[in-house]
Amino acid sequence: MAPFAPSKILIIGGTGTIGRYITASILRAKPPFPQVTLFTSANTATTKTAQLDKWKSEGLSVIVGDITSASDVAAAYKGVDTVISAVGRGGLHVQLELLRLAEESDSVKWFLPSEFGTDIEHNDKSANEKPHQLKLKVRKYIRENIKKLNVTYVVTGPYFDMWVETNAKEAGGFNPETKEAYLIDDGEGKIGFCTMWDVGKFVVATLRHPEESFGKALKVQSFVVTPNQVLAEYEKQTGVKWKVEKFPLDRTEAVEAKWWEEGNPKATGVTLRRIWAEGGTLYEKNDNEVLGLGPEDLDSLKVAVKRRLVTDWRSETF
Ligand SMILES: NC(=O)c1ccc[n+]([C@@H]2O[C@H](COP(=O)([O-])OP(=O)(O)OC[C@H]3O[C@@H](n4cnc5c(N)ncnc54)[C@H](OP(=O)(O)O)[C@@H]3O)[C@@H](O)[C@H]2O)c1
């Protein structure tokens, strides 16, 4: 029997923040995947028409449905061999049912749940981190209930494009308008990043390497750098010295605790930034090579900073 190669792909959540990069990258992959379908909500189908029309002209099929409807999802799974979920945090719990239906389906062989972020099983503290709870629940459900389906988690660490923004000075970030940088501790803590376009590239590379990817949490990274190196690159590209403010990690933790207590939705972001600053993205070796991608295939810090100075992930066109 020929080895499995994904040919009929269904993307759920493919119009979202990271889903757009994944959908665009899969659609434009060379050689192309024979069938790429997006499952999207009625709301998105009526609000993001220009984007959907563009993708349709590039070969995307679109199914409009409700991800909480078993009959809609089962119908969308018909004939599909690979499902990629990029649903947002608000939809992570819905994936238990998406997985149950995929396990029941006659055709689905491979499922990539919505991860595309922090390593949720990095160390002893990971099990108790608030933002990880729903993703951990999905992994537990898979361990206990999924027997037939192959599953792969694509663990990308922070998106550089978003990480450079500040959601609290005490949690780090960069402001190209005012030329200000906010660093945690001495700015020497290394962080492994993916650019958002490289997330798309890594997902395509995963699809090209089924056997190596089945049953794994793949740790992938565009580059590993310190915040001081990011600052130096910004200064080089803008041609001026930036104003720098430094905050000890316990100031980050104080904002984190306060925001969780107040129910501030930005608390999730601060917790993740604290985890990244503490070394939560560092490995002896990542899985880039497993997927056949080397530094020459991926964005560099220089490219990522340059892109961030001329564009914004919110306004990128796909
Ligand atoms: N590493 C990082 O720095 C980073 C940053 C952001 C996100 N992430 C991760 O990336 C994954 C996707 O997050 P995202 O921010 O890209 O997602 P998002 O933009 O919030 O949502 C993605 C899509 O999911 C679909 N969806 C359906 N039901 C939903 C529900 N109940 N709640 C939310 N979305 C629903 C929607 O698509 P339709 O309307 O087309 O159905 C939506 O556009 C998550 O696992 C998240 O943790 C990582």
mmCIF file of C-alpha atoms and ligand atoms in Angstrom:
data_model
loop_
_atom_site.group_PDB
_atom_site.id
_atom_site.type_symbol
_atom_site.label_atom_id
_atom_site.label_comp_id
_atom_site.label_asym_id
_atom_site.label_seq_id
_atom_site.Cartn_x
_atom_site.Cartn_y
_atom_site.Cartn_z
ATOM 1 C CA MET A 1 0.000 0.000 0.000
ATOM 2 C CA ALA A 2 1.283 3.477 -0.873
ATOM 3 C CA PRO A 3 2.220 5.555 2.183
ATOM 4 C CA PHE A 4 -0.399 8.034 3.307
ATOM 5 C CA ALA A 5 -0.211 11.490 1.741
ATOM 6 C CA PRO A 6 -2.849 14.093 2.561
ATOM 7 C CA SER A 7 -4.852 15.004 -0.509
ATOM 8 C CA LYS A 8 -8.266 16.169 0.691
ATOM 9 C CA ILE A 9 -7.733 18.773 3.364
ATOM 10 C CA LEU A 10 -10.370 20.527 5.453
ATOM 11 C CA ILE A 11 -9.385 23.667 7.388
ATOM 12 C CA ILE A 12 -11.547 24.822 10.283
ATOM 13 C CA GLY A 13 -10.890 28.305 11.694
ATOM 14 C CA GLY A 14 -8.880 29.099 8.578
ATOM 15 C CA THR A 15 -10.045 32.705 8.408
ATOM 16 C CA GLY A 16 -8.730 33.680 11.845
ATOM 17 C CA THR A 17 -5.583 35.411 13.056
ATOM 18 C CA ILE A 18 -3.235 32.515 12.313
ATOM 19 C CA GLY A 19 -5.683 30.533 10.183
ATOM 20 C CA ARG A 20 -5.304 33.056 7.341
ATOM 21 C CA TYR A 21 -1.574 32.338 7.087
ATOM 22 C CA ILE A 22 -2.196 28.592 7.230
ATOM 23 C CA THR A 23 -4.971 28.633 4.612
ATOM 24 C CA ALA A 24 -3.006 30.886 2.235
ATOM 25 C CA SER A 25 0.144 28.750 2.605
ATOM 26 C CA ILE A 26 -1.684 25.460 1.995
ATOM 27 C CA LEU A 27 -3.525 26.889 -1.033
ATOM 28 C CA ARG A 28 -0.281 28.134 -2.598
ATOM 29 C CA ALA A 29 1.834 25.078 -1.767
ATOM 30 C CA LYS A 30 3.827 23.617 -4.636
ATOM 31 C CA PRO A 31 3.119 20.966 -5.696
ATOM 32 C CA PRO A 32 -0.495 21.785 -4.848
ATOM 33 C CA PHE A 33 -2.699 19.669 -2.597
ATOM 34 C CA PRO A 34 -5.482 18.203 -4.776
ATOM 35 C CA GLN A 35 -8.373 19.453 -2.653
ATOM 36 C CA VAL A 36 -8.438 22.234 -0.061
ATOM 37 C CA THR A 37 -11.702 23.112 1.649
ATOM 38 C CA LEU A 38 -12.480 25.706 4.291
ATOM 39 C CA PHE A 39 -15.255 25.170 6.812
ATOM 40 C CA THR A 40 -16.448 28.584 7.922
ATOM 41 C CA SER A 41 -19.269 30.191 9.864
ATOM 42 C CA ALA A 42 -22.212 31.969 8.215
ATOM 43 C CA ASN A 43 -21.015 35.175 9.854
ATOM 44 C CA THR A 44 -17.526 34.980 8.322
ATOM 45 C CA ALA A 45 -18.981 33.925 4.978
ATOM 46 C CA THR A 46 -20.858 37.218 4.837
ATOM 47 C CA THR A 47 -18.248 39.514 6.421
ATOM 48 C CA LYS A 48 -15.009 38.305 4.781
ATOM 49 C CA THR A 49 -16.310 37.945 1.230
ATOM 50 C CA ALA A 50 -13.353 39.621 -0.522
ATOM 51 C CA GLN A 51 -10.888 37.265 1.180
ATOM 52 C CA LEU A 52 -12.999 34.190 0.452
ATOM 53 C CA ASP A 53 -13.535 35.191 -3.192
ATOM 54 C CA LYS A 54 -9.788 35.638 -3.655
ATOM 55 C CA TRP A 55 -9.067 32.215 -2.161
ATOM 56 C CA LYS A 56 -11.862 30.635 -4.230
ATOM 57 C CA SER A 57 -10.201 32.002 -7.359
ATOM 58 C CA GLU A 58 -7.059 30.159 -6.203
ATOM 59 C CA GLY A 59 -8.955 26.860 -5.898
ATOM 60 C CA LEU A 60 -10.377 26.893 -2.369
ATOM 61 C CA SER A 61 -13.747 25.220 -1.803
ATOM 62 C CA VAL A 62 -15.854 26.728 0.950
ATOM 63 C CA ILE A 63 -18.419 25.015 3.150
ATOM 64 C CA VAL A 64 -20.546 27.253 5.340
ATOM 65 C CA GLY A 65 -21.734 25.658 8.557
ATOM 66 C CA ASP A 66 -21.837 25.666 12.319
ATOM 67 C CA ILE A 67 -18.903 23.957 14.073
ATOM 68 C CA THR A 68 -21.189 23.072 16.957
ATOM 69 C CA SER A 69 -23.571 21.161 14.647
ATOM 70 C CA ALA A 70 -22.648 17.454 14.421
ATOM 71 C CA SER A 71 -24.508 17.068 11.132
ATOM 72 C CA ASP A 72 -22.746 20.071 9.542
ATOM 73 C CA VAL A 73 -19.337 18.810 10.634
ATOM 74 C CA ALA A 74 -19.976 15.175 9.650
ATOM 75 C CA ALA A 75 -21.143 16.344 6.208
ATOM 76 C CA ALA A 76 -18.005 18.495 5.806
ATOM 77 C CA TYR A 77 -15.782 15.516 6.750
ATOM 78 C CA LYS A 78 -17.160 13.365 3.888
ATOM 79 C CA GLY A 79 -14.228 12.259 1.706
ATOM 80 C CA VAL A 80 -11.731 14.408 3.658
ATOM 81 C CA ASP A 81 -8.511 12.689 4.810
ATOM 82 C CA THR A 82 -6.899 15.506 6.825
ATOM 83 C CA VAL A 83 -8.433 18.090 9.151
ATOM 84 C CA ILE A 84 -6.590 21.167 10.372
ATOM 85 C CA SER A 85 -8.188 23.104 13.182
ATOM 86 C CA ALA A 86 -7.051 26.681 13.815
ATOM 87 C CA VAL A 87 -10.065 27.659 15.901
ATOM 88 C CA GLY A 88 -9.568 30.506 18.346
ATOM 89 C CA ARG A 89 -9.334 30.134 22.112
ATOM 90 C CA GLY A 90 -13.120 30.557 22.397
ATOM 91 C CA GLY A 91 -13.609 27.421 20.279
ATOM 92 C CA LEU A 92 -10.932 25.122 21.727
ATOM 93 C CA HIS A 93 -13.449 23.088 23.750
ATOM 94 C CA VAL A 94 -15.539 22.445 20.605
ATOM 95 C CA GLN A 95 -12.624 20.378 19.312
ATOM 96 C CA LEU A 96 -13.555 17.409 21.545
ATOM 97 C CA GLU A 97 -16.650 16.961 19.404
ATOM 98 C CA LEU A 98 -14.727 17.733 16.181
ATOM 99 C CA LEU A 99 -12.294 14.951 17.151
ATOM 100 C CA ARG A 100 -15.055 12.506 18.100
ATOM 101 C CA LEU A 101 -16.699 13.025 14.721
ATOM 102 C CA ALA A 102 -13.361 12.683 12.921
ATOM 103 C CA GLU A 103 -12.694 9.393 14.751
ATOM 104 C CA GLU A 104 -16.151 8.190 13.635
ATOM 105 C CA SER A 105 -15.677 9.264 10.028
ATOM 106 C CA ASP A 106 -14.795 6.741 7.322
ATOM 107 C CA SER A 107 -12.309 9.004 5.601
ATOM 108 C CA VAL A 108 -10.451 11.242 8.095
ATOM 109 C CA LYS A 109 -7.000 9.820 8.892
ATOM 110 C CA TRP A 110 -5.134 12.803 10.328
ATOM 111 C CA PHE A 111 -6.110 15.678 12.627
ATOM 112 C CA LEU A 112 -4.030 18.733 13.564
ATOM 113 C CA PRO A 113 -5.722 20.389 16.571
ATOM 114 C CA SER A 114 -5.500 24.122 17.184
ATOM 115 C CA GLU A 115 -2.172 24.590 18.971
ATOM 116 C CA PHE A 116 0.199 26.776 16.965
ATOM 117 C CA GLY A 117 1.595 28.309 20.130
ATOM 118 C CA THR A 118 3.273 27.667 23.462
ATOM 119 C CA ASP A 119 4.511 24.228 24.454
ATOM 120 C CA ILE A 120 1.796 23.278 26.939
ATOM 121 C CA GLU A 121 3.737 20.291 28.315
ATOM 122 C CA HIS A 122 7.114 22.015 28.668
ATOM 123 C CA ASN A 123 7.847 21.484 32.374
ATOM 124 C CA ASP A 124 6.334 20.783 35.805
ATOM 125 C CA LYS A 125 4.643 24.195 35.921
ATOM 126 C CA SER A 126 2.898 23.751 32.540
ATOM 127 C CA ALA A 127 0.016 21.668 33.910
ATOM 128 C CA ASN A 128 -1.108 24.562 36.108
ATOM 129 C CA GLU A 129 -0.779 27.463 33.684
ATOM 130 C CA LYS A 130 -4.231 28.983 33.155
ATOM 131 C CA PRO A 131 -3.994 29.578 29.370
ATOM 132 C CA HIS A 132 -3.015 25.924 28.790
ATOM 133 C CA GLN A 133 -6.038 24.295 30.409
ATOM 134 C CA LEU A 134 -8.303 23.846 27.367
ATOM 135 C CA LYS A 135 -5.474 22.677 25.106
ATOM 136 C CA LEU A 136 -4.400 20.201 27.828
ATOM 137 C CA LYS A 137 -7.984 18.961 27.970
ATOM 138 C CA VAL A 138 -7.930 18.376 24.209
ATOM 139 C CA ARG A 139 -4.677 16.382 24.514
ATOM 140 C CA LYS A 140 -6.155 14.333 27.388
ATOM 141 C CA TYR A 141 -9.284 13.599 25.338
ATOM 142 C CA ILE A 142 -7.095 12.452 22.464
ATOM 143 C CA ARG A 143 -4.978 10.198 24.698
ATOM 144 C CA GLU A 144 -8.053 8.593 26.204
ATOM 145 C CA ASN A 145 -10.446 8.397 23.265
ATOM 146 C CA ILE A 146 -8.727 8.576 19.918
ATOM 147 C CA LYS A 147 -7.606 5.193 18.599
ATOM 148 C CA LYS A 148 -7.849 5.334 14.792
ATOM 149 C CA LEU A 149 -6.976 8.909 13.917
ATOM 150 C CA ASN A 150 -3.398 10.150 13.683
ATOM 151 C CA VAL A 151 -2.838 13.415 15.540
ATOM 152 C CA THR A 152 -0.066 16.029 15.293
ATOM 153 C CA TYR A 153 0.389 19.172 17.370
ATOM 154 C CA VAL A 154 2.337 21.954 15.675
ATOM 155 C CA VAL A 155 3.993 23.886 18.524
ATOM 156 C CA THR A 156 5.327 27.185 17.214
ATOM 157 C CA GLY A 157 6.035 29.302 20.290
ATOM 158 C CA PRO A 158 5.173 33.011 20.101
ATOM 159 C CA TYR A 159 4.505 34.702 16.780
ATOM 160 C CA PHE A 160 7.269 37.272 16.469
ATOM 161 C CA ASP A 161 4.895 39.618 14.599
ATOM 162 C CA MET A 162 2.597 39.768 17.656
ATOM 163 C CA TRP A 163 5.180 39.405 20.421
ATOM 164 C CA VAL A 164 6.897 42.654 19.445
ATOM 165 C CA GLU A 165 3.737 44.512 20.411
ATOM 166 C CA THR A 166 3.209 45.574 23.997
ATOM 167 C CA ASN A 167 0.153 44.546 25.960
ATOM 168 C CA ALA A 168 1.741 45.809 29.186
ATOM 169 C CA LYS A 169 5.126 47.507 29.372
ATOM 170 C CA GLU A 170 5.990 45.238 32.292
ATOM 171 C CA ALA A 171 5.519 42.216 30.009
ATOM 172 C CA GLY A 172 7.928 43.513 27.361
ATOM 173 C CA GLY A 173 7.496 44.803 23.824
ATOM 174 C CA PHE A 174 8.594 47.340 21.232
ATOM 175 C CA ASN A 175 7.022 50.538 19.941
ATOM 176 C CA PRO A 176 8.390 51.561 16.527
ATOM 177 C CA GLU A 177 6.350 54.813 16.560
ATOM 178 C CA THR A 178 7.972 56.168 19.738
ATOM 179 C CA LYS A 179 11.181 54.112 19.395
ATOM 180 C CA GLU A 180 10.734 52.633 22.855
ATOM 181 C CA ALA A 181 11.611 49.138 24.027
ATOM 182 C CA TYR A 182 10.401 47.414 27.175
ATOM 183 C CA LEU A 183 12.585 44.548 28.310
ATOM 184 C CA ILE A 184 12.098 41.928 31.001
ATOM 185 C CA ASP A 185 15.120 41.617 33.318
ATOM 186 C CA ASP A 186 18.323 42.289 31.393
ATOM 187 C CA GLY A 187 16.865 41.388 27.977
ATOM 188 C CA GLU A 188 19.267 38.463 27.676
ATOM 189 C CA GLY A 189 16.701 35.628 27.987
ATOM 190 C CA LYS A 190 16.504 33.707 24.706
ATOM 191 C CA ILE A 191 13.115 33.089 23.084
ATOM 192 C CA GLY A 192 12.257 30.794 20.163
ATOM 193 C CA PHE A 193 9.905 32.530 17.706
ATOM 194 C CA CYS A 194 7.925 31.733 14.581
ATOM 195 C CA THR A 195 6.868 34.419 12.183
ATOM 196 C CA MET A 196 3.237 34.099 11.166
ATOM 197 C CA TRP A 197 4.175 33.261 7.562
ATOM 198 C CA ASP A 198 6.526 30.576 8.818
ATOM 199 C CA VAL A 199 3.664 29.026 10.806
ATOM 200 C CA GLY A 200 1.980 28.480 7.423
ATOM 201 C CA LYS A 201 5.209 27.103 6.021
ATOM 202 C CA PHE A 202 5.653 24.697 8.950
ATOM 203 C CA VAL A 203 2.083 23.425 8.588
ATOM 204 C CA VAL A 204 2.682 22.717 4.886
ATOM 205 C CA ALA A 205 5.978 20.968 5.775
ATOM 206 C CA THR A 206 4.119 18.892 8.377
ATOM 207 C CA LEU A 207 1.593 17.831 5.733
ATOM 208 C CA ARG A 208 4.527 16.732 3.542
ATOM 209 C CA HIS A 209 5.915 14.536 6.362
ATOM 210 C CA PRO A 210 3.017 12.464 7.696
ATOM 211 C CA GLU A 211 4.949 9.459 8.974
ATOM 212 C CA GLU A 212 7.473 11.628 10.844
ATOM 213 C CA SER A 213 4.672 13.755 12.319
ATOM 214 C CA PHE A 214 2.021 11.249 13.422
ATOM 215 C CA GLY A 215 1.595 11.174 17.195
ATOM 216 C CA LYS A 216 4.041 14.025 17.810
ATOM 217 C CA ALA A 217 4.080 17.534 19.236
ATOM 218 C CA LEU A 218 6.466 19.123 16.736
ATOM 219 C CA LYS A 219 8.474 22.043 18.143
ATOM 220 C CA VAL A 220 9.232 24.429 15.288
ATOM 221 C CA GLN A 221 10.962 27.816 15.274
ATOM 222 C CA SER A 222 11.983 30.462 12.741
ATOM 223 C CA PHE A 223 14.811 31.730 14.990
ATOM 224 C CA VAL A 224 15.920 31.891 18.626
ATOM 225 C CA VAL A 225 17.060 35.341 19.819
ATOM 226 C CA THR A 226 17.210 37.559 22.898
ATOM 227 C CA PRO A 227 15.097 40.716 23.279
ATOM 228 C CA ASN A 228 18.415 42.650 23.213
ATOM 229 C CA GLN A 229 19.122 41.205 19.752
ATOM 230 C CA VAL A 230 15.637 42.264 18.626
ATOM 231 C CA LEU A 231 16.317 45.774 19.965
ATOM 232 C CA ALA A 232 19.671 45.918 18.169
ATOM 233 C CA GLU A 233 17.972 44.911 14.896
ATOM 234 C CA TYR A 234 15.276 47.581 15.329
ATOM 235 C CA GLU A 235 17.966 50.197 16.058
ATOM 236 C CA LYS A 236 19.972 49.115 13.028
ATOM 237 C CA GLN A 237 16.975 49.238 10.689
ATOM 238 C CA THR A 238 15.571 52.528 12.020
ATOM 239 C CA GLY A 239 19.008 54.123 12.268
ATOM 240 C CA VAL A 240 18.464 55.542 15.777
ATOM 241 C CA LYS A 241 18.979 54.551 19.404
ATOM 242 C CA TRP A 242 15.768 53.525 21.149
ATOM 243 C CA LYS A 243 14.736 54.444 24.676
ATOM 244 C CA VAL A 244 14.872 51.325 26.861
ATOM 245 C CA GLU A 245 12.924 50.548 30.027
ATOM 246 C CA LYS A 246 13.705 47.380 31.973
ATOM 247 C CA PHE A 247 11.369 45.528 34.301
ATOM 248 C CA PRO A 248 12.298 42.666 36.629
ATOM 249 C CA LEU A 249 10.312 39.469 36.043
ATOM 250 C CA ASP A 250 8.479 39.898 39.342
ATOM 251 C CA ARG A 251 6.912 43.107 37.968
ATOM 252 C CA THR A 252 5.580 41.018 35.035
ATOM 253 C CA GLU A 253 4.240 38.493 37.535
ATOM 254 C CA ALA A 254 2.573 41.239 39.583
ATOM 255 C CA VAL A 255 0.681 42.559 36.506
ATOM 256 C CA GLU A 256 -0.203 38.979 35.580
ATOM 257 C CA ALA A 257 -1.681 38.237 39.031
ATOM 258 C CA LYS A 258 -3.588 41.547 39.158
ATOM 259 C CA TRP A 259 -5.127 41.115 35.712
ATOM 260 C CA TRP A 260 -6.239 37.553 36.371
ATOM 261 C CA GLU A 261 -7.830 38.733 39.630
ATOM 262 C CA GLU A 262 -9.635 41.559 37.833
ATOM 263 C CA GLY A 263 -10.802 39.272 35.013
ATOM 264 C CA ASN A 264 -8.870 41.317 32.453
ATOM 265 C CA PRO A 265 -8.871 39.343 29.166
ATOM 266 C CA LYS A 266 -5.308 40.568 28.513
ATOM 267 C CA ALA A 267 -4.093 38.424 31.449
ATOM 268 C CA THR A 268 -3.683 35.406 29.121
ATOM 269 C CA GLY A 269 -1.173 37.337 27.031
ATOM 270 C CA VAL A 270 0.859 38.405 30.067
ATOM 271 C CA THR A 271 1.022 34.835 31.378
ATOM 272 C CA LEU A 272 2.264 33.618 27.999
ATOM 273 C CA ARG A 273 4.864 36.386 27.811
ATOM 274 C CA ARG A 274 6.060 35.464 31.326
ATOM 275 C CA ILE A 275 6.319 31.784 30.283
ATOM 276 C CA TRP A 276 8.325 32.744 27.172
ATOM 277 C CA ALA A 277 10.608 35.038 29.231
ATOM 278 C CA GLU A 278 11.224 32.173 31.663
ATOM 279 C CA GLY A 279 12.589 29.931 28.891
ATOM 280 C CA GLY A 280 9.369 28.140 27.917
ATOM 281 C CA THR A 281 10.363 28.019 24.244
ATOM 282 C CA LEU A 282 13.882 26.630 24.646
ATOM 283 C CA TYR A 283 14.891 23.108 23.584
ATOM 284 C CA GLU A 284 18.133 21.249 23.102
ATOM 285 C CA LYS A 285 16.956 20.683 19.550
ATOM 286 C CA ASN A 286 13.793 21.675 17.725
ATOM 287 C CA ASP A 287 12.001 19.638 15.042
ATOM 288 C CA ASN A 288 12.717 21.901 12.056
ATOM 289 C CA GLU A 289 15.010 19.275 10.541
ATOM 290 C CA VAL A 290 12.382 16.544 10.888
ATOM 291 C CA LEU A 291 10.276 18.673 8.535
ATOM 292 C CA GLY A 292 13.181 19.335 6.183
ATOM 293 C CA LEU A 293 13.372 23.075 6.893
ATOM 294 C CA GLY A 294 16.660 24.877 7.556
ATOM 295 C CA PRO A 295 17.443 28.544 8.298
ATOM 296 C CA GLU A 296 17.665 29.304 4.576
ATOM 297 C CA ASP A 297 13.989 28.290 4.166
ATOM 298 C CA LEU A 298 12.736 30.368 7.081
ATOM 299 C CA ASP A 299 12.397 34.020 8.038
ATOM 300 C CA SER A 300 15.373 35.574 9.821
ATOM 301 C CA LEU A 301 15.219 38.172 12.594
ATOM 302 C CA LYS A 302 16.251 40.768 10.002
ATOM 303 C CA VAL A 303 13.362 39.886 7.680
ATOM 304 C CA ALA A 304 10.877 39.695 10.543
ATOM 305 C CA VAL A 305 11.799 43.153 11.875
ATOM 306 C CA LYS A 306 11.774 44.636 8.379
ATOM 307 C CA ARG A 307 8.301 43.234 7.716
ATOM 308 C CA ARG A 308 7.082 44.542 11.063
ATOM 309 C CA LEU A 309 8.348 48.041 10.257
ATOM 310 C CA VAL A 310 6.424 48.243 6.977
ATOM 311 C CA THR A 311 3.313 46.223 7.674
ATOM 312 C CA ASP A 312 1.101 44.899 10.429
ATOM 313 C CA TRP A 313 -0.231 41.344 10.772
ATOM 314 C CA ARG A 314 -3.757 42.782 11.108
ATOM 315 C CA SER A 315 -3.662 44.492 7.748
ATOM 316 C CA GLU A 316 -1.698 41.939 5.723
ATOM 317 C CA THR A 317 -3.532 40.825 2.628
ATOM 318 C CA PHE A 318 -3.682 37.212 1.679
HETATM 319 N N1 LIG B 1 1.754 31.681 19.346
HETATM 320 C C1 LIG B 1 1.091 32.809 19.407
HETATM 321 O O1 LIG B 1 1.708 33.876 19.574
HETATM 322 C C2 LIG B 1 -0.385 32.785 19.188
HETATM 323 C C3 LIG B 1 -1.090 33.985 19.006
HETATM 324 C C4 LIG B 1 -2.456 33.916 18.729
HETATM 325 C C5 LIG B 1 -3.092 32.683 18.669
HETATM 326 N N2 LIG B 1 -2.376 31.533 18.873
HETATM 327 C C6 LIG B 1 -3.047 30.213 18.802
HETATM 328 O O2 LIG B 1 -3.528 30.003 17.479
HETATM 329 C C7 LIG B 1 -4.754 29.276 17.505
HETATM 330 C C8 LIG B 1 -5.809 30.061 16.727
HETATM 331 O O3 LIG B 1 -6.034 31.294 17.380
HETATM 332 P P1 LIG B 1 -6.438 32.627 16.592
HETATM 333 O O4 LIG B 1 -6.182 33.768 17.500
HETATM 334 O O5 LIG B 1 -5.837 32.577 15.258
HETATM 335 O O6 LIG B 1 -8.000 32.389 16.443
HETATM 336 P P2 LIG B 1 -9.152 33.458 16.159
HETATM 337 O O7 LIG B 1 -8.699 34.439 15.160
HETATM 338 O O8 LIG B 1 -9.681 33.962 17.459
HETATM 339 O O9 LIG B 1 -10.295 32.507 15.575
HETATM 340 C C9 LIG B 1 -10.034 31.658 14.503
HETATM 341 C C10 LIG B 1 -11.316 31.201 13.870
HETATM 342 O O10 LIG B 1 -11.907 30.147 14.619
HETATM 343 C C11 LIG B 1 -13.278 30.029 14.204
HETATM 344 N N3 LIG B 1 -14.168 29.811 15.323
HETATM 345 C C12 LIG B 1 -15.295 29.109 15.273
HETATM 346 N N4 LIG B 1 -15.897 29.060 16.459
HETATM 347 C C13 LIG B 1 -15.167 29.775 17.291
HETATM 348 C C14 LIG B 1 -15.301 30.119 18.661
HETATM 349 N N5 LIG B 1 -16.324 29.673 19.413
HETATM 350 N N6 LIG B 1 -14.365 30.921 19.211
HETATM 351 C C15 LIG B 1 -13.315 31.366 18.469
HETATM 352 N N7 LIG B 1 -13.145 31.061 17.171
HETATM 353 C C16 LIG B 1 -14.069 30.268 16.583
HETATM 354 C C17 LIG B 1 -13.624 31.317 13.458
HETATM 355 O O11 LIG B 1 -13.596 31.033 12.072
HETATM 356 P P3 LIG B 1 -14.890 30.949 11.125
HETATM 357 O O12 LIG B 1 -15.760 32.113 11.419
HETATM 358 O O13 LIG B 1 -14.291 30.964 9.752
HETATM 359 O O14 LIG B 1 -15.537 29.646 11.450
HETATM 360 C C18 LIG B 1 -12.434 32.207 13.775
HETATM 361 O O15 LIG B 1 -12.140 33.147 12.776
HETATM 362 C C19 LIG B 1 -5.119 29.088 18.978
HETATM 363 O O16 LIG B 1 -4.783 27.779 19.382
HETATM 364 C C20 LIG B 1 -4.270 30.123 19.700
HETATM 365 O O17 LIG B 1 -3.915 29.742 21.016
HETATM 366 C C21 LIG B 1 -1.049 31.570 19.120
#
